[in-house]
Amino acid sequence: MRGTGNGTGSGTGTGTHAASPDVLVLGGGLIGLVTAWRAAQRGLAVTVADPEPGGGAARVAAGMLAAVTELHYGEETLLDLNLASAARYPEFVAELEDASGLDTGYRACGTLAVALDADDRAHLRELHALQQRCGLESQWLTGRECRRLEPMLAPSVRGGARVDGDHQIDPRRLAAALLRACERAGVAFRRSRAVRLLHPRDRAAGAALADGTELRAEQTVLALGARSGTLEGLPTWVAPPVRPVKGQVLRLRMPGGTAGPFLSRTVRAVVRGGALYLVPRADGELVVGATSEELGWDTTVTAGGVYELLRDAHELVPGVTELPLAETRAGLRPGSPDNAPLLGPTALPGLHLATGHYRHGVLLTPVTGDVLAELLATGELPAPARPFAPRRFASTDPREPQEQPV
């Protein structure tokens, strides 16, 4: 039933109690916002708690919708979810842009993955064979054919795989559109950080916020990205095993102010064993990324990280070092033990997870919103999300009877 009085604003006072919405979403990144929007469309009263909704990893992510070229060995189960979400993107974008009145920067431009030396070529050939075994559309090209598609590529390119179905979106614009759509759908925002989960009588009942407010809700969605497992009050047996994986990203400006003359599509490569991508935006921005560093909560942009990205990008596209450097930034991906998200109910009634998306948060935005909205409205986790239920990592619930040794 739709609640009342869950108004917008930051919330003030100490120990105050806000009116109870049906759903409280902790975290206002892409995943939290799409969950809130879709749940509100199902008639639920929704509140999002976040000091800066629309921020988080979306401010750093490149926005590749790369279900095919992001395929890794051992992630075939995740592939099905990625493909399902990629297929939803055109309709999702059209609906979101209509609901928000904002452009999301979606481009159906395709992706070219290339190899720079013999070892890279052998590695890419293996990945291309895996793509074909999985029934994916991926065309192998010679080095000359790659350069014909993208003339700015280095002469040393040995070959590549053309994937016309891997597209891109601008995550910053996507976040802004989701925020606007949420506001228009009646989602309330508490611009304060969740500091503690409330769970009296063994049921999640909302959260205490940094401003002193205790916000109660029938259902709580934990969507705090890399920090999802750090919320105070989370029982150890439901805390998600997510960790921060640092990524440094550069933003350059292409000549002429628009994509096309420099690069017409996303270009990916493995350079000396490290993954590299260049994502050209329609507005002339070129995103270069990204490092992958297991350094805890550090988000420092380092000279070494910038140097490595520019060095590898120069080897791939020599003209890139002549472009103006517009921005450097570092963010934290929420990694899980199997690199797949945690979606659905936990062993604590009333608490659901939407976290651990790692490299695929932008790609999985549409399907995550649909899955969580269905769960919140009906209590049923849709079939595509069941392999990613949080209980696959759950430790022993102390409330359950334990087997006694014989």
Coordinates of C-alpha atoms in Angstrom, one line a residue:
M1 CA 0.0 0.0 0.0
R2 CA 1.3 3.5 -0.8
G3 CA 2.6 5.3 2.3
T4 CA 2.3 9.0 3.0
G5 CA 4.4 11.7 4.4
N6 CA 7.8 10.5 3.2
G7 CA 8.7 14.0 2.0
T8 CA 11.8 15.2 0.3
G9 CA 14.6 17.1 1.9
S10 CA 17.6 16.3 4.0
G11 CA 15.9 15.5 7.3
T12 CA 17.0 17.3 10.5
G13 CA 17.0 16.7 14.2
T14 CA 18.3 14.0 16.4
G15 CA 16.6 10.7 17.0
T16 CA 13.6 11.8 14.9
H17 CA 11.3 9.2 13.2
A18 CA 10.3 9.9 9.6
A19 CA 7.0 8.5 8.2
S20 CA 7.4 5.0 6.7
P21 CA 7.6 4.4 3.0
D22 CA 6.9 1.0 1.5
V23 CA 10.5 0.8 0.2
L24 CA 13.7 2.4 1.5
V25 CA 16.6 2.3 -1.0
L26 CA 20.0 2.9 0.6
G27 CA 22.2 4.3 -2.1
G28 CA 21.4 6.7 -4.9
G29 CA 23.8 5.5 -7.6
L30 CA 22.6 4.1 -10.9
I31 CA 21.4 0.8 -9.3
G32 CA 19.6 2.5 -6.4
L33 CA 17.9 5.1 -8.7
V34 CA 16.7 2.5 -11.2
T35 CA 15.4 0.4 -8.4
A36 CA 13.5 3.3 -6.9
W37 CA 12.1 4.5 -10.3
R38 CA 10.8 1.0 -11.3
A39 CA 9.4 0.4 -7.8
A40 CA 7.6 3.7 -7.9
Q41 CA 6.1 2.8 -11.2
R42 CA 4.7 -0.3 -9.6
G43 CA 2.7 1.9 -7.1
L44 CA 5.1 1.6 -4.2
A45 CA 6.0 4.6 -2.0
V46 CA 9.8 4.8 -2.2
T47 CA 12.4 6.8 -0.4
V48 CA 16.1 7.0 -1.4
A49 CA 18.7 7.8 1.2
D50 CA 21.9 9.3 -0.2
P51 CA 23.7 12.6 0.5
E52 CA 24.4 13.1 -3.3
P53 CA 22.0 11.0 -5.4
G54 CA 23.2 10.5 -8.9
G55 CA 26.9 10.4 -7.9
G56 CA 29.0 7.4 -7.0
A57 CA 30.6 5.1 -9.6
A58 CA 28.5 6.7 -12.4
R59 CA 30.8 9.8 -12.2
V60 CA 33.7 7.6 -13.2
A61 CA 32.4 4.8 -15.4
A62 CA 32.9 4.8 -19.1
G63 CA 29.5 3.4 -19.9
M64 CA 30.4 0.5 -22.2
L65 CA 27.4 -1.8 -22.8
A66 CA 29.7 -4.6 -23.6
A67 CA 28.0 -7.9 -23.1
V68 CA 30.1 -9.6 -25.8
T69 CA 33.6 -8.0 -25.5
E70 CA 33.5 -8.1 -21.7
L71 CA 33.0 -11.8 -21.7
H72 CA 35.5 -13.7 -19.6
Y73 CA 36.2 -17.4 -19.1
G74 CA 34.0 -18.8 -16.3
E75 CA 31.4 -16.1 -16.6
E76 CA 29.0 -17.8 -19.0
T77 CA 26.2 -17.7 -16.5
L78 CA 26.6 -13.9 -16.1
L79 CA 26.6 -13.6 -19.9
D80 CA 22.9 -14.5 -20.0
L81 CA 22.0 -11.7 -17.6
N82 CA 24.3 -9.3 -19.5
L83 CA 22.7 -10.1 -22.8
A84 CA 19.2 -9.8 -21.4
S85 CA 20.0 -6.3 -20.0
A86 CA 21.7 -5.2 -23.3
A87 CA 18.6 -6.3 -25.2
R88 CA 16.4 -4.1 -23.0
Y89 CA 18.5 -1.0 -23.4
P90 CA 16.9 0.6 -26.5
E91 CA 13.4 0.4 -25.0
F92 CA 14.7 1.4 -21.6
V93 CA 16.5 4.5 -22.9
A94 CA 13.4 5.6 -24.9
E95 CA 11.2 5.2 -21.9
L96 CA 13.6 6.9 -19.5
E97 CA 14.3 9.9 -21.9
D98 CA 10.6 10.4 -22.3
A99 CA 10.0 10.2 -18.5
S100 CA 12.8 12.5 -17.7
G101 CA 13.0 14.8 -20.7
L102 CA 16.8 14.4 -20.6
D103 CA 19.2 12.8 -23.1
T104 CA 21.2 9.8 -21.8
G105 CA 24.0 9.9 -24.4
Y106 CA 23.1 6.4 -25.7
R107 CA 25.0 5.5 -28.9
A108 CA 24.5 2.3 -30.9
C109 CA 28.0 2.6 -32.3
G110 CA 29.5 -0.9 -31.9
T111 CA 32.9 -1.9 -30.5
L112 CA 36.2 -3.0 -32.0
A113 CA 38.5 -5.1 -29.9
V114 CA 42.1 -5.1 -31.3
A115 CA 45.5 -6.8 -30.7
L116 CA 48.8 -5.0 -30.8
D117 CA 51.3 -7.9 -30.9
A118 CA 51.4 -11.7 -31.5
D119 CA 50.6 -12.5 -27.8
D120 CA 47.7 -10.1 -27.7
R121 CA 46.5 -11.6 -31.0
A122 CA 46.6 -15.1 -29.7
H123 CA 44.7 -14.0 -26.5
L124 CA 42.1 -12.2 -28.5
R125 CA 41.7 -15.1 -30.9
E126 CA 40.9 -17.3 -27.9
L127 CA 38.3 -14.8 -26.7
H128 CA 36.8 -14.6 -30.2
A129 CA 36.5 -18.4 -30.2
L130 CA 34.7 -18.3 -26.8
Q131 CA 32.3 -15.7 -28.2
Q132 CA 31.5 -17.9 -31.1
R133 CA 31.0 -21.0 -28.9
C134 CA 28.5 -19.0 -26.9
G135 CA 26.6 -18.1 -30.1
L136 CA 27.6 -14.4 -30.0
E137 CA 27.9 -12.2 -33.0
S138 CA 31.6 -11.3 -33.4
Q139 CA 33.5 -10.9 -36.7
W140 CA 37.3 -11.5 -36.9
L141 CA 39.2 -8.8 -38.9
T142 CA 42.8 -8.5 -40.1
G143 CA 44.9 -5.6 -38.9
R144 CA 44.3 -3.8 -42.2
E145 CA 40.5 -4.2 -41.9
C146 CA 40.7 -2.8 -38.4
R147 CA 42.6 0.3 -39.6
R148 CA 40.1 0.7 -42.5
L149 CA 37.3 1.0 -39.9
E150 CA 39.4 3.2 -37.5
P151 CA 42.2 5.0 -39.4
M152 CA 43.7 6.4 -36.2
L153 CA 44.8 3.0 -35.0
A154 CA 48.5 2.3 -34.9
P155 CA 50.1 0.4 -37.9
S156 CA 51.1 -2.3 -35.4
V157 CA 47.5 -3.6 -34.9
R158 CA 47.6 -7.3 -35.8
G159 CA 43.9 -8.0 -35.9
G160 CA 40.7 -7.6 -34.1
A161 CA 37.1 -8.5 -33.4
R162 CA 34.2 -6.3 -34.6
V163 CA 31.2 -6.5 -32.4
D164 CA 28.4 -4.3 -33.7
G165 CA 26.0 -5.1 -30.8
D166 CA 28.2 -3.7 -28.0
H167 CA 27.2 -0.1 -27.5
Q168 CA 27.7 2.8 -25.0
I169 CA 25.9 5.3 -22.9
D170 CA 27.0 8.3 -20.8
P171 CA 26.7 7.2 -17.2
R172 CA 26.6 10.8 -15.9
R173 CA 23.7 11.6 -18.2
L174 CA 22.0 8.3 -17.4
A175 CA 22.2 9.1 -13.6
A176 CA 20.8 12.6 -14.2
A177 CA 17.9 11.2 -16.2
L178 CA 17.1 8.5 -13.6
L179 CA 17.2 11.1 -10.8
R180 CA 14.7 13.3 -12.8
A181 CA 12.5 10.3 -13.6
C182 CA 12.5 9.3 -9.9
E183 CA 11.5 12.8 -8.9
R184 CA 8.7 12.9 -11.4
A185 CA 7.5 9.4 -10.3
G186 CA 7.1 10.6 -6.7
V187 CA 10.2 9.1 -5.2
A188 CA 11.3 10.9 -2.1
F189 CA 14.9 11.7 -1.3
R190 CA 16.6 11.9 2.1
R191 CA 19.9 13.6 1.4
S192 CA 21.8 11.9 4.2
R193 CA 24.0 8.9 4.5
A194 CA 22.7 5.6 6.0
V195 CA 24.8 4.7 9.0
R196 CA 23.0 1.8 10.6
L197 CA 20.5 -0.9 9.5
L198 CA 17.4 -1.2 11.8
H199 CA 16.3 -4.8 12.4
P200 CA 14.2 -5.2 15.5
R201 CA 12.6 -8.6 16.0
D202 CA 14.8 -10.2 13.3
R203 CA 13.4 -8.2 10.4
A204 CA 14.9 -5.3 8.5
A205 CA 12.9 -2.2 9.3
G206 CA 14.8 0.7 7.6
A207 CA 17.9 2.6 8.6
A208 CA 19.3 5.3 10.8
L209 CA 20.8 8.2 8.9
A210 CA 23.7 10.4 9.6
D211 CA 21.4 13.4 10.3
G212 CA 19.9 11.5 13.3
T213 CA 16.7 10.4 11.5
E214 CA 15.5 6.9 11.8
L215 CA 13.6 6.1 8.6
R216 CA 11.4 3.0 8.8
A217 CA 10.2 1.0 5.8
E218 CA 8.5 -2.3 5.1
Q219 CA 11.3 -3.3 2.7
T220 CA 14.9 -2.1 2.6
V221 CA 17.2 -2.4 -0.5
L222 CA 20.9 -2.2 0.1
A223 CA 22.5 -0.6 -2.9
L224 CA 25.6 1.1 -1.5
G225 CA 28.0 -0.2 -4.1
A226 CA 31.4 -1.1 -2.8
R227 CA 30.3 0.0 0.7
S228 CA 27.3 -2.3 0.9
G229 CA 29.0 -4.7 3.3
T230 CA 30.2 -2.0 5.7
L231 CA 26.8 -0.7 7.0
E232 CA 26.7 -0.8 10.7
G233 CA 24.0 -3.2 12.1
L234 CA 24.3 -5.7 9.2
P235 CA 24.2 -9.2 10.6
T236 CA 27.4 -11.0 9.5
W237 CA 25.4 -13.7 8.0
V238 CA 23.7 -11.4 5.5
A239 CA 26.5 -8.9 4.9
P240 CA 27.4 -8.9 1.2
P241 CA 31.0 -10.0 0.4
V242 CA 31.7 -7.0 -1.8
R243 CA 35.1 -5.2 -2.0
P244 CA 36.3 -2.0 -3.6
V245 CA 38.3 -2.3 -6.8
K246 CA 39.9 1.0 -7.8
G247 CA 39.7 2.3 -11.3
Q248 CA 41.4 5.4 -12.7
V249 CA 40.0 7.0 -15.8
L250 CA 40.9 9.9 -18.0
R251 CA 38.7 12.2 -20.1
L252 CA 40.1 13.9 -23.2
R253 CA 38.6 16.2 -25.8
M254 CA 38.6 15.2 -29.5
P255 CA 39.2 17.7 -32.3
G256 CA 36.1 19.2 -33.8
G257 CA 34.1 18.7 -30.7
T258 CA 32.2 15.6 -32.0
A259 CA 33.0 11.9 -32.3
G260 CA 33.7 10.6 -35.8
P261 CA 36.9 12.0 -37.3
F262 CA 39.0 10.7 -34.4
L263 CA 37.3 7.4 -33.4
S264 CA 33.8 6.4 -34.6
R265 CA 33.2 3.5 -32.1
T266 CA 34.5 2.1 -28.8
V267 CA 38.0 0.6 -29.2
R268 CA 39.3 -2.0 -26.7
A269 CA 42.6 -3.7 -26.5
V270 CA 44.9 -5.7 -24.2
V271 CA 48.3 -3.9 -24.0
R272 CA 51.1 -5.9 -22.3
G273 CA 48.4 -7.9 -20.5
G274 CA 46.4 -4.9 -19.3
A275 CA 42.9 -4.0 -20.5
L276 CA 42.4 -0.7 -22.2
Y277 CA 39.4 1.1 -23.7
L278 CA 38.7 4.3 -25.5
V279 CA 35.1 5.4 -25.6
P280 CA 34.3 8.4 -27.9
R281 CA 31.2 10.4 -26.9
A282 CA 29.0 12.2 -29.4
D283 CA 29.9 15.5 -27.7
G284 CA 33.6 15.1 -28.4
E285 CA 34.7 13.6 -25.1
L286 CA 37.0 10.6 -25.2
V287 CA 37.1 8.4 -22.1
V288 CA 40.3 6.4 -21.6
G289 CA 40.4 3.7 -18.9
A290 CA 40.8 2.0 -16.8
T291 CA 43.2 0.7 -14.2
S292 CA 42.2 -2.2 -11.9
E293 CA 43.8 -1.9 -8.4
E294 CA 43.1 -3.8 -5.2
L295 CA 43.9 -0.9 -2.9
G296 CA 41.0 -0.8 -0.4
W297 CA 39.2 2.6 -0.2
D298 CA 41.9 4.7 -1.8
T299 CA 40.6 6.9 -4.6
T300 CA 43.7 8.9 -5.3
V301 CA 44.5 9.7 -8.9
T302 CA 48.2 8.8 -9.3
A303 CA 50.9 9.9 -11.7
G304 CA 51.6 6.3 -12.4
G305 CA 48.0 5.5 -13.2
V306 CA 47.7 8.4 -15.6
Y307 CA 51.0 7.6 -17.2
E308 CA 50.1 3.9 -17.8
L309 CA 46.8 4.8 -19.4
L310 CA 48.3 7.5 -21.7
R311 CA 51.3 5.2 -22.6
D312 CA 49.0 2.3 -23.6
A313 CA 46.5 4.6 -25.3
H314 CA 49.3 6.2 -27.3
E315 CA 50.5 2.7 -28.4
L316 CA 47.0 1.9 -29.6
V317 CA 46.1 5.3 -31.1
P318 CA 49.2 7.4 -31.4
G319 CA 47.3 10.7 -31.9
V320 CA 45.7 10.4 -28.5
T321 CA 48.6 12.2 -26.7
E322 CA 47.9 15.4 -28.7
L323 CA 44.4 15.7 -27.3
P324 CA 43.6 18.1 -24.4
L325 CA 43.4 16.3 -21.0
A326 CA 40.0 17.4 -19.5
E327 CA 39.7 15.3 -16.4
T328 CA 41.3 12.6 -14.3
R329 CA 39.3 10.7 -11.8
A330 CA 39.3 7.5 -9.7
G331 CA 36.4 5.4 -8.4
L332 CA 35.6 2.1 -6.7
R333 CA 33.9 -0.8 -8.4
P334 CA 31.9 -3.1 -6.1
G335 CA 33.6 -6.5 -6.7
S336 CA 32.1 -9.8 -5.6
P337 CA 33.9 -13.2 -5.2
D338 CA 32.6 -14.4 -8.6
N339 CA 32.5 -11.0 -10.3
A340 CA 28.7 -11.2 -10.5
P341 CA 26.0 -9.1 -8.8
L342 CA 24.0 -10.0 -5.6
L343 CA 20.3 -9.5 -6.5
G344 CA 17.4 -10.3 -4.3
P345 CA 16.3 -11.2 -0.8
T346 CA 18.6 -12.0 2.0
A347 CA 18.1 -14.4 4.9
L348 CA 17.0 -11.4 7.0
P349 CA 13.3 -10.8 6.1
G350 CA 12.7 -7.4 4.6
L351 CA 16.3 -6.8 3.4
H352 CA 17.2 -7.1 -0.3
L353 CA 20.5 -6.6 -2.0
A354 CA 21.3 -4.9 -5.3
T355 CA 25.1 -4.7 -5.3
G356 CA 28.3 -6.3 -6.4
H357 CA 27.9 -5.4 -10.1
Y358 CA 31.7 -4.9 -10.5
R359 CA 32.4 -4.1 -14.2
H360 CA 28.8 -4.4 -15.3
G361 CA 26.9 -1.8 -13.2
V362 CA 25.9 0.4 -16.2
L363 CA 25.2 -2.5 -18.5
L364 CA 23.0 -4.2 -15.8
T365 CA 21.0 -1.1 -14.9
P366 CA 17.8 -2.0 -16.9
V367 CA 17.5 -5.6 -15.8
T368 CA 18.4 -4.8 -12.2
G369 CA 15.6 -2.3 -12.0
D370 CA 13.1 -4.7 -13.5
V371 CA 14.2 -7.6 -11.2
L372 CA 14.1 -5.6 -8.0
A373 CA 10.8 -3.9 -8.8
E374 CA 9.2 -7.3 -9.4
L375 CA 10.6 -8.6 -6.1
L376 CA 9.5 -5.6 -4.2
A377 CA 6.0 -5.6 -5.7
T378 CA 5.3 -9.4 -5.6
G379 CA 7.8 -11.0 -3.3
E380 CA 9.0 -13.2 -6.1
L381 CA 12.6 -13.1 -7.5
P382 CA 12.4 -13.4 -11.4
A383 CA 14.0 -16.4 -12.9
P384 CA 16.9 -14.5 -14.7
A385 CA 18.2 -13.2 -11.3
R386 CA 18.0 -16.5 -9.3
P387 CA 21.6 -17.6 -10.1
F388 CA 22.7 -14.3 -8.5
A389 CA 20.7 -14.5 -5.3
P390 CA 22.7 -13.3 -2.3
R391 CA 22.3 -16.6 -0.4
R392 CA 25.0 -18.2 -2.6
F393 CA 27.5 -16.4 -0.4
A394 CA 25.6 -16.4 2.9
S395 CA 27.4 -17.6 6.0
T396 CA 25.5 -19.7 8.5
D397 CA 22.4 -18.1 10.0
P398 CA 22.7 -18.5 13.8
R399 CA 18.9 -18.8 14.0
E400 CA 18.9 -22.0 12.0
P401 CA 19.3 -25.3 13.8
Q402 CA 22.8 -26.8 13.4
E403 CA 23.5 -30.4 12.7
Q404 CA 24.9 -32.2 15.7
P405 CA 28.0 -34.4 15.3
V406 CA 27.3 -38.1 15.5

